[in-house]
Short mmCIF file of C-alpha atoms in Angstrom, two decimals:
data_model
loop_
_atom_site.label_atom_id
_atom_site.label_comp_id
_atom_site.label_asym_id
_atom_site.label_seq_id
_atom_site.Cartn_x
_atom_site.Cartn_y
_atom_site.Cartn_z
CA MET A 1 6.11 -36.84 40.58
CA TRP A 2 5.84 -34.76 44.05
CA LEU A 3 3.39 -36.58 46.59
CA MET A 4 2.04 -33.98 49.11
CA SER A 5 2.34 -35.10 52.77
CA PRO A 6 -0.92 -35.54 54.97
CA SER A 7 -0.48 -32.49 56.93
CA LEU A 8 -0.23 -30.35 53.79
CA ILE A 9 -3.27 -31.92 52.75
CA ASN A 10 -5.24 -31.41 56.11
CA ALA A 11 -3.46 -27.65 55.48
CA ALA A 12 -5.21 -27.46 51.89
CA ARG A 13 -8.64 -28.56 52.97
CA ASN A 14 -9.07 -27.08 56.55
CA SER A 15 -7.34 -23.59 55.88
CA THR A 16 -9.67 -20.90 56.42
CA GLY A 17 -7.91 -19.28 53.35
CA GLN A 18 -7.25 -20.93 50.13
CA THR A 19 -4.02 -18.46 49.53
CA TRP A 20 -2.69 -20.32 52.81
CA ALA A 21 -2.92 -23.62 51.64
CA GLU A 22 -1.41 -22.60 47.82
CA HIS A 23 1.82 -21.12 49.62
CA ASP A 24 2.37 -24.13 51.65
CA ILE A 25 2.16 -25.97 48.22
CA TRP A 26 4.22 -23.54 46.31
CA ASP A 27 6.94 -23.57 49.48
CA VAL A 28 7.05 -27.62 48.66
CA LEU A 29 7.68 -27.72 44.99
CA MET A 30 10.19 -24.86 45.31
CA GLU A 31 12.12 -26.38 47.77
CA SER A 32 14.36 -28.29 45.23
CA TYR A 33 13.06 -27.32 41.90
CA PRO A 34 15.60 -26.82 39.11
CA SER A 35 14.49 -23.74 37.48
CA LYS A 36 17.09 -23.30 34.93
CA MET A 37 16.91 -26.96 33.45
CA LEU A 38 14.82 -28.13 31.01
CA PRO A 39 11.79 -30.52 31.58
CA ARG A 40 12.23 -33.55 30.19
CA ARG A 41 9.51 -36.56 30.10
CA ASN A 42 12.38 -38.97 28.67
CA THR A 43 15.60 -39.01 27.08
CA THR A 44 13.89 -39.39 23.41
CA HIS A 45 11.57 -36.63 23.45
CA GLY A 46 12.20 -32.85 24.22
CA THR A 47 9.76 -30.70 25.67
CA LEU A 48 6.36 -29.79 23.52
CA CYS A 49 5.16 -26.22 23.82
CA LYS A 50 1.76 -25.63 22.60
CA VAL A 51 1.18 -21.79 21.56
CA ASN A 52 -1.69 -19.46 20.68
CA LEU A 53 -2.62 -15.55 20.69
CA LEU A 54 -5.08 -13.76 20.71
CA ILE A 55 -4.48 -10.07 18.54
CA ARG A 56 -5.72 -7.33 20.83
CA GLY A 57 -4.70 -4.46 18.27
CA ILE A 58 -2.83 -3.07 15.43
CA SER A 59 -1.85 0.26 16.21
CA LYS A 60 0.42 1.28 13.51
CA VAL A 61 1.47 0.34 9.80
CA ASP A 62 4.42 2.31 8.76
CA ASP A 63 4.98 1.94 4.83
CA MET A 64 8.37 4.18 5.14
CA LYS A 65 9.92 1.70 7.54
CA MET A 66 8.23 -1.50 6.54
CA GLU A 67 7.12 -2.01 10.12
CA TYR A 68 3.75 -2.71 12.08
CA THR A 69 2.98 -2.47 15.86
CA ILE A 70 0.68 -5.04 17.22
CA GLN A 71 -0.13 -5.93 20.88
CA LEU A 72 -1.03 -9.30 21.70
CA THR A 73 -1.45 -11.53 24.48
CA LEU A 74 0.83 -14.78 24.01
CA ARG A 75 -0.14 -18.07 25.55
CA GLN A 76 2.14 -21.07 26.17
CA GLU A 77 1.23 -24.55 27.40
CA TRP A 78 3.68 -27.38 28.19
CA ASN A 79 4.52 -30.02 30.71
CA ASP A 80 6.88 -29.79 33.47
CA ASP A 81 6.64 -33.11 35.59
CA ARG A 82 8.75 -31.88 38.32
CA LEU A 83 5.64 -29.32 39.48
CA ALA A 84 3.09 -32.27 39.46
CA PHE A 85 1.52 -32.26 43.00
CA ASP A 86 -1.64 -34.40 44.54
CA ASP A 87 -3.34 -32.52 46.94
CA ARG A 88 -6.42 -34.88 46.49
CA GLY A 89 -8.60 -32.45 44.24
CA VAL A 90 -8.45 -29.52 46.85
CA HIS A 91 -7.28 -27.17 44.22
CA GLU A 92 -7.95 -27.33 40.26
CA TYR A 93 -5.06 -25.35 39.41
CA LEU A 94 -2.38 -23.35 41.33
CA THR A 95 -1.78 -19.67 40.32
CA ALA A 96 2.04 -18.85 40.72
CA PRO A 97 2.78 -16.13 43.18
CA ASP A 98 6.38 -15.67 41.19
CA PRO A 99 6.28 -16.93 37.75
CA GLU A 100 9.92 -15.92 37.11
CA LYS A 101 10.89 -18.93 39.27
CA ILE A 102 9.41 -21.07 37.00
CA TRP A 103 11.30 -22.63 33.66
CA THR A 104 9.30 -21.33 30.69
CA PRO A 105 10.53 -21.75 27.05
CA ASP A 106 12.88 -19.23 25.76
CA LEU A 107 10.90 -17.94 22.82
CA PHE A 108 11.52 -14.91 21.07
CA PHE A 109 10.17 -12.91 17.99
CA GLN A 110 12.20 -13.42 14.84
CA ASN A 111 11.42 -10.30 12.97
CA GLU A 112 10.81 -8.23 16.16
CA ARG A 113 12.68 -4.33 15.83
CA GLU A 114 11.06 -3.10 19.18
CA GLY A 115 8.74 -4.49 22.13
CA HIS A 116 8.10 -4.56 25.91
CA ALA A 117 5.59 -6.33 28.39
CA HIS A 118 3.24 -4.10 29.93
CA SER A 119 3.43 -3.65 33.73
CA LEU A 120 1.51 -0.47 34.02
CA MET A 121 -0.61 -1.55 37.34
CA ALA A 122 1.36 -4.74 38.08
CA PRO A 123 3.12 -7.29 35.32
CA ASN A 124 0.56 -8.70 33.18
CA VAL A 125 1.61 -12.30 33.77
CA LEU A 126 -0.31 -14.83 34.56
CA LEU A 127 0.91 -18.44 35.23
CA ARG A 128 -1.59 -21.19 36.31
CA LEU A 129 -0.11 -24.88 37.25
CA TYR A 130 -2.44 -27.86 37.22
CA ARG A 131 -1.85 -30.95 39.10
CA ASN A 132 -0.45 -33.11 36.38
CA GLY A 133 2.24 -30.63 35.88
CA ASP A 134 0.64 -28.61 32.97
CA ILE A 135 1.70 -25.09 33.00
CA MET A 136 -0.30 -22.34 31.01
CA LYS A 137 1.32 -18.97 30.58
CA SER A 138 0.04 -15.75 29.63
CA SER A 139 1.40 -12.37 28.66
CA ARG A 140 0.45 -9.19 27.35
CA ILE A 141 3.21 -7.33 24.98
CA THR A 142 3.49 -5.16 22.19
CA LEU A 143 5.82 -5.53 19.73
CA THR A 144 6.78 -3.18 16.69
CA LEU A 145 7.63 -6.25 14.09
CA ALA A 146 9.33 -6.06 10.56
CA CYS A 147 7.19 -6.28 7.65
CA PRO A 148 8.97 -6.22 4.15
CA MET A 149 6.42 -4.62 1.70
CA ASP A 150 5.58 -5.09 -2.22
CA PHE A 151 4.82 -1.70 -3.63
CA HIS A 152 4.23 -3.08 -7.16
CA PHE A 153 0.61 -2.46 -6.82
CA PHE A 154 0.46 0.90 -4.57
CA PRO A 155 -2.07 2.34 -3.68
CA MET A 156 -4.30 -1.09 -4.57
CA ASP A 157 -1.35 -3.07 -3.00
CA ARG A 158 -2.19 -5.86 -0.58
CA GLN A 159 0.70 -6.68 1.96
CA VAL A 160 1.41 -9.95 4.30
CA CYS A 161 2.91 -9.31 7.25
CA GLU A 162 4.31 -11.95 9.69
CA ILE A 163 5.08 -12.83 13.11
CA ARG A 164 7.50 -15.33 13.83
CA LEU A 165 8.05 -17.12 16.97
CA ALA A 166 11.18 -19.46 17.66
CA SER A 167 12.95 -20.79 20.45
CA TYR A 168 16.08 -18.60 21.06
CA GLY A 169 18.88 -21.61 22.68
CA PHE A 170 16.75 -25.08 22.23
CA THR A 171 17.10 -26.82 19.27
CA LYS A 172 13.75 -28.88 17.80
CA ASP A 173 15.21 -32.24 19.82
CA ASP A 174 14.91 -30.30 23.22
CA LEU A 175 12.17 -27.82 22.22
CA ASP A 176 9.44 -28.58 20.00
CA LEU A 177 6.51 -25.85 19.15
CA GLN A 178 3.08 -26.44 17.98
CA TRP A 179 -0.20 -24.43 17.42
CA SER A 180 -2.70 -24.97 20.37
CA THR A 181 -5.17 -27.25 18.76
CA LEU A 182 -7.98 -26.20 21.72
CA GLY A 183 -10.25 -23.64 19.55
CA SER A 184 -8.45 -21.13 17.27
CA SER A 185 -4.79 -21.05 17.39
CA VAL A 186 -5.00 -17.22 16.31
CA GLN A 187 -7.93 -15.06 17.41
CA VAL A 188 -8.40 -11.63 16.45
CA ALA A 189 -10.31 -9.38 18.68
CA ALA A 190 -13.73 -7.74 17.98
CA GLY A 191 -13.69 -4.36 16.67
CA LEU A 192 -10.45 -4.66 15.60
CA ASN A 193 -9.98 -1.50 12.51
CA LEU A 194 -7.15 -0.05 11.10
CA PRO A 195 -7.43 3.22 9.69
CA ARG A 196 -5.50 2.51 6.64
CA PHE A 197 -5.64 -1.41 5.83
CA ILE A 198 -8.44 -3.82 5.98
CA LEU A 199 -7.24 -7.27 7.91
CA ASN A 200 -8.98 -9.74 5.30
CA GLU A 201 -7.34 -13.27 6.52
CA VAL A 202 -4.74 -15.15 9.20
CA LYS A 203 -3.14 -17.99 8.69
CA THR A 204 -0.94 -20.21 10.53
CA ASP A 205 1.91 -22.49 9.90
CA THR A 206 5.05 -24.17 11.19
CA CYS A 207 8.44 -24.00 10.11
CA THR A 208 11.97 -24.36 11.18
CA SER A 209 14.84 -22.18 11.42
CA THR A 210 18.29 -23.59 10.56
CA THR A 211 21.63 -21.84 11.69
CA SER A 212 24.91 -22.86 12.10
CA THR A 213 24.07 -24.02 15.71
CA GLY A 214 21.38 -26.39 15.16
CA VAL A 215 17.60 -26.92 13.80
CA TYR A 216 15.18 -24.68 15.70
CA ALA A 217 11.63 -24.95 15.72
CA CYS A 218 9.69 -22.04 14.85
CA LEU A 219 5.77 -20.88 14.59
CA LYS A 220 4.19 -18.08 11.47
CA VAL A 221 1.33 -16.13 11.18
CA SER A 222 0.59 -14.26 8.52
CA LEU A 223 -1.75 -11.38 8.39
CA PHE A 224 -3.09 -10.62 4.83
CA LEU A 225 -3.77 -6.69 4.73
CA GLU A 226 -5.76 -4.94 2.00
CA ARG A 227 -4.93 -1.06 1.78
CA ARG A 228 -7.98 0.95 1.97
CA TRP A 229 -7.48 2.89 -1.72
CA ALA A 230 -10.76 5.07 -1.43
CA TYR A 231 -8.39 7.80 0.00
CA PHE A 232 -6.37 7.64 -2.93
CA LEU A 233 -9.34 7.60 -5.18
CA VAL A 234 -10.44 10.80 -3.94
CA HIS A 235 -7.57 12.76 -3.33
CA THR A 236 -5.38 11.39 -6.30
CA TYR A 237 -7.05 9.77 -9.10
CA ILE A 238 -10.33 11.95 -9.16
CA PRO A 239 -7.97 15.48 -9.11
CA SER A 240 -5.81 14.55 -11.84
CA ILE A 241 -8.66 13.03 -13.95
CA MET A 242 -9.98 16.58 -13.77
CA MET A 243 -6.37 18.42 -14.55
CA LEU A 244 -6.47 16.06 -17.61
CA PHE A 245 -10.27 17.88 -18.45
CA ILE A 246 -9.10 21.14 -17.45
CA SER A 247 -6.06 20.70 -20.14
CA TRP A 248 -8.25 19.59 -23.18
CA ILE A 249 -10.28 22.77 -22.77
CA SER A 250 -7.43 24.30 -24.71
CA PHE A 251 -8.55 22.16 -27.77
CA TRP A 252 -11.77 24.44 -28.03
CA ILE A 253 -10.34 27.91 -27.77
CA SER A 254 -9.42 29.79 -30.81
CA PRO A 255 -6.01 29.34 -31.78
CA GLU A 256 -5.05 33.02 -31.77
CA SER A 257 -5.65 32.73 -28.03
CA THR A 258 -2.01 31.55 -27.17
CA ALA A 259 -1.93 32.51 -23.58
CA PRO A 260 -4.94 30.97 -22.62
CA ARG A 261 -4.12 27.83 -23.99
CA ILE A 262 -0.70 27.68 -22.91
CA VAL A 263 -2.08 28.42 -19.33
CA LEU A 264 -4.57 25.72 -19.45
CA CYS A 265 -1.87 23.12 -19.96
CA MET A 266 0.91 24.43 -17.76
CA ALA A 267 -1.41 24.94 -14.83
CA PRO A 268 -2.73 21.07 -14.54
CA LEU A 269 0.87 20.03 -15.00
CA PHE A 270 1.85 21.74 -12.11
CA GLY A 271 -0.82 20.67 -9.93
CA LEU A 272 -0.32 16.81 -11.14
CA ALA A 273 3.45 17.23 -9.98
CA SER A 274 2.62 18.63 -6.71
CA ILE A 275 -0.10 15.39 -6.17
CA GLY A 276 2.43 13.05 -6.96
CA THR A 277 4.58 14.00 -4.75
CA HIS A 278 2.48 13.86 -2.36
CA VAL A 279 1.50 10.24 -3.25
CA ASN A 280 5.16 9.40 -3.21
CA ASP A 281 6.01 10.55 -0.38
CA GLN A 282 4.08 8.10 1.84
CA VAL A 283 6.03 5.08 0.33
CA PRO A 284 9.95 4.56 0.49
CA GLN A 285 11.88 5.17 -2.68
CA VAL A 286 12.03 1.75 -4.30
CA SER A 287 13.90 0.85 -7.75
CA TYR A 288 10.61 -0.56 -9.26
CA THR A 289 7.78 1.06 -10.88
CA LYS A 290 4.47 1.42 -8.94
CA ALA A 291 1.11 1.53 -10.11
CA SER A 292 0.66 5.24 -9.09
CA ASP A 293 4.04 5.70 -11.35
CA VAL A 294 1.99 4.35 -14.14
CA TRP A 295 -0.51 6.45 -13.49
CA PHE A 296 1.11 10.07 -12.95
CA GLY A 297 3.31 8.94 -16.05
CA PHE A 298 0.75 8.89 -18.51
CA CYS A 299 -0.92 11.67 -17.07
CA ASN A 300 2.04 13.98 -17.19
CA ILE A 301 2.46 12.21 -21.41
CA LEU A 302 -1.26 13.40 -22.25
CA LEU A 303 -0.51 16.83 -20.43
CA PHE A 304 2.73 17.44 -22.12
CA SER A 305 1.21 16.39 -25.25
CA ALA A 306 -1.59 18.84 -24.94
CA LEU A 307 0.91 21.30 -24.41
CA VAL A 308 2.71 20.23 -27.35
CA VAL A 309 -0.42 20.23 -29.53
CA ALA A 310 -0.77 24.21 -28.02
CA ALA A 311 2.53 24.86 -29.20
CA ILE A 312 2.07 23.24 -32.51
CA VAL A 313 -1.09 25.17 -33.25
CA ASN A 314 0.25 28.61 -32.33
CA TYR A 315 3.13 27.94 -34.70
CA ARG A 316 1.27 26.98 -37.63
CA LYS A 317 -1.11 29.61 -37.40
CA ARG A 318 1.39 32.17 -37.25
CA MET A 319 3.24 30.88 -40.15
CA ASP A 320 -0.13 30.84 -41.93
CA LYS A 321 -0.70 34.24 -41.16
CA LEU A 322 3.07 34.89 -42.44
CA LYS A 323 2.24 33.05 -45.94
CA GLU A 324 -1.10 34.74 -46.10
CA THR A 325 0.71 38.38 -45.49
CA GLN A 326 3.32 37.34 -48.11
CA GLN A 327 0.94 36.15 -50.70
CA LYS A 328 -1.24 39.26 -50.25
CA ASP A 329 2.04 41.34 -50.87
CA ARG A 330 3.09 39.26 -53.90
CA MET A 331 -0.21 39.61 -55.23
CA GLU A 332 -0.24 43.43 -54.45
CA TYR A 333 3.24 44.05 -56.12
CA GLY A 334 2.05 41.91 -59.28
CA ARG A 335 -0.87 44.08 -59.74
CA ASP A 336 0.94 47.23 -59.63
CA PHE A 337 3.55 45.88 -61.92
CA ASN A 338 1.12 44.55 -64.13
CA LEU A 339 -0.87 48.31 -64.22
CA GLU A 340 2.48 49.78 -64.84
CA ALA A 341 3.13 47.62 -67.74
CA GLN A 342 -0.41 48.23 -68.95
CA HIS A 343 -0.03 52.03 -68.97
CA ARG A 344 3.32 51.63 -70.45
CA LEU A 345 2.24 49.56 -73.60
CA MET A 346 -1.61 50.75 -73.86
CA GLY A 347 -1.57 54.02 -72.96
CA PRO A 348 -3.23 56.32 -70.16
CA SER A 349 -6.69 55.77 -71.61
CA LYS A 350 -6.45 51.83 -71.55
CA SER A 351 -4.31 51.63 -68.48
CA ALA A 352 -6.82 51.20 -65.75
CA PRO A 353 -8.74 48.11 -64.87
CA SER A 354 -12.27 47.88 -64.70
CA GLY A 355 -13.71 47.38 -61.14
CA GLU A 356 -14.33 43.77 -61.65
CA GLU A 357 -10.83 42.89 -62.99
CA GLU A 358 -9.39 44.98 -60.05
CA GLU A 359 -11.72 42.49 -57.71
CA ALA A 360 -10.60 39.40 -59.45
CA VAL A 361 -7.09 40.46 -59.11
CA SER A 362 -7.25 41.42 -55.30
CA LYS A 363 -10.00 38.67 -53.97
CA PRO A 364 -8.03 35.55 -52.45
CA LYS A 365 -8.73 32.12 -53.78
CA PRO A 366 -11.14 30.24 -51.72
CA LYS A 367 -9.83 27.67 -49.15
CA GLY A 368 -11.95 25.04 -50.58
CA ARG A 369 -14.84 23.33 -49.03
CA PRO A 370 -14.51 21.06 -45.59
CA CYS A 371 -13.43 17.43 -46.18
CA CYS A 372 -16.71 15.29 -44.78
CA PHE A 373 -16.59 11.57 -43.72
CA GLY A 374 -20.00 10.65 -43.20
CA ARG A 375 -21.35 13.15 -40.65
CA LEU A 376 -17.93 14.02 -39.00
CA CYS A 377 -16.79 17.10 -41.23
CA LEU A 378 -13.03 18.09 -40.64
CA PRO A 379 -12.51 21.90 -41.82
CA PHE A 380 -9.76 22.30 -44.78
CA ASP A 381 -7.48 24.42 -42.92
CA ARG A 382 -4.67 22.64 -41.15
CA VAL A 383 -4.51 24.41 -37.72
CA GLU A 384 -8.32 23.74 -37.38
CA LYS A 385 -7.90 20.01 -38.13
CA ILE A 386 -5.43 19.89 -35.38
CA ASP A 387 -7.39 21.02 -32.42
CA TYR A 388 -10.60 19.05 -34.18
CA LEU A 389 -8.63 15.98 -34.03
CA ALA A 390 -7.17 16.35 -30.32
CA ARG A 391 -10.53 16.93 -29.12
CA PHE A 392 -11.70 13.31 -30.00
CA LEU A 393 -8.00 11.83 -29.96
CA PHE A 394 -7.16 12.60 -26.34
CA PRO A 395 -10.21 11.29 -24.77
CA VAL A 396 -10.25 8.12 -26.35
CA ILE A 397 -6.75 7.09 -25.73
CA PHE A 398 -7.31 7.85 -21.84
CA LEU A 399 -10.30 6.03 -22.29
CA ILE A 400 -8.40 3.12 -24.03
CA PHE A 401 -5.51 3.52 -20.78
CA ASN A 402 -8.00 3.37 -18.25
CA ILE A 403 -9.63 -0.08 -19.83
CA ILE A 404 -6.40 -1.33 -19.47
CA TYR A 405 -5.00 0.26 -15.98
CA TRP A 406 -7.86 -0.85 -13.47
CA PRO A 407 -8.56 -4.43 -14.38
CA CYS A 408 -4.47 -5.15 -14.36
CA TYR A 409 -3.79 -3.66 -11.16
CA LEU A 410 -7.48 -4.55 -9.45
CA SER A 411 -7.31 -8.35 -10.53
CA LYS A 412 -4.16 -9.73 -9.01
CA TYR A 413 -5.44 -11.06 -6.08
CA ASP A 414 -8.99 -12.11 -7.53
#
């Protein structure tokens, strides 16, 4: 331990400026200080570094690149007994004029992609030295960190992004890392707000990183982010539901109106494809099925089915008309043949049928009574029956799908 000389103590006590006293102390401490050497209390235990973080802000969470940008205040605390001093209590602590001359832990962020320390007006670095050799270093940094994401539940997904700290060159035996026990180890600035996510929870943990060069201590922060999916509810889900409702209007239009029925099915199909493309452009291409894919896939099936129903109804209506025309032609041909036969056999006076007989021959057979089940009556005509069933079947199928879809994708983290 360094012991200050009486003359230096007097200088610290009697100097008219505290800065000059601190400067004298630093000069003495730095005379033979080995700033490149790791401080050790003894040969059996390495240096202990305690860390805590202040999350100042999260400016961007990039789904496409699977990364996020965060601004931190990183505080490190360790003891270097080579810098201990005794000034008889004149100073509570000293502020280092040149923090670069002091040995500091070689921490790095394992999942960093980009980063920089702030130094617009002056380097945002603070280093305090206490009399017993304790050192506290605080620095403000901005980082872009990798965040592997899982989009199975997109856009109702929740992501876990990490901050991983470790020593780059010193193994766990030389430099051990712990979270600070004074107060909260990770603090979040008041008023932190993300436009597309909600920061639900922050958890800390310790870990080790094993490489070919040894075992290194590391610290981990887990940020639990929940996506704000109300935007997708307004701009994706509700419009797609409206597209389905529009296609179902075709079931209430007369089968003879072929063009309007086709338009009411095709237009929503193109609109839904446009919405789906816009949603998929916000996330990277993945090999698995997302919640949005399930939704749009089922909606596309319903829209395509409505188009198929319109085509079937149109086809059956034309076939029925063709059969009716053919039947009418056969009836007229048969009537003419019978009249000609009667004319030949019975003579002119008896060949002409009465008005009632002619009406009976030309009058088509009734289609029959409608088929009723309680209060639900289905028309006997097959074409009308298809539309009638589709009016109820499509909404019921979509309702059952929603009963299954929403609880399945909203209850994963409950």
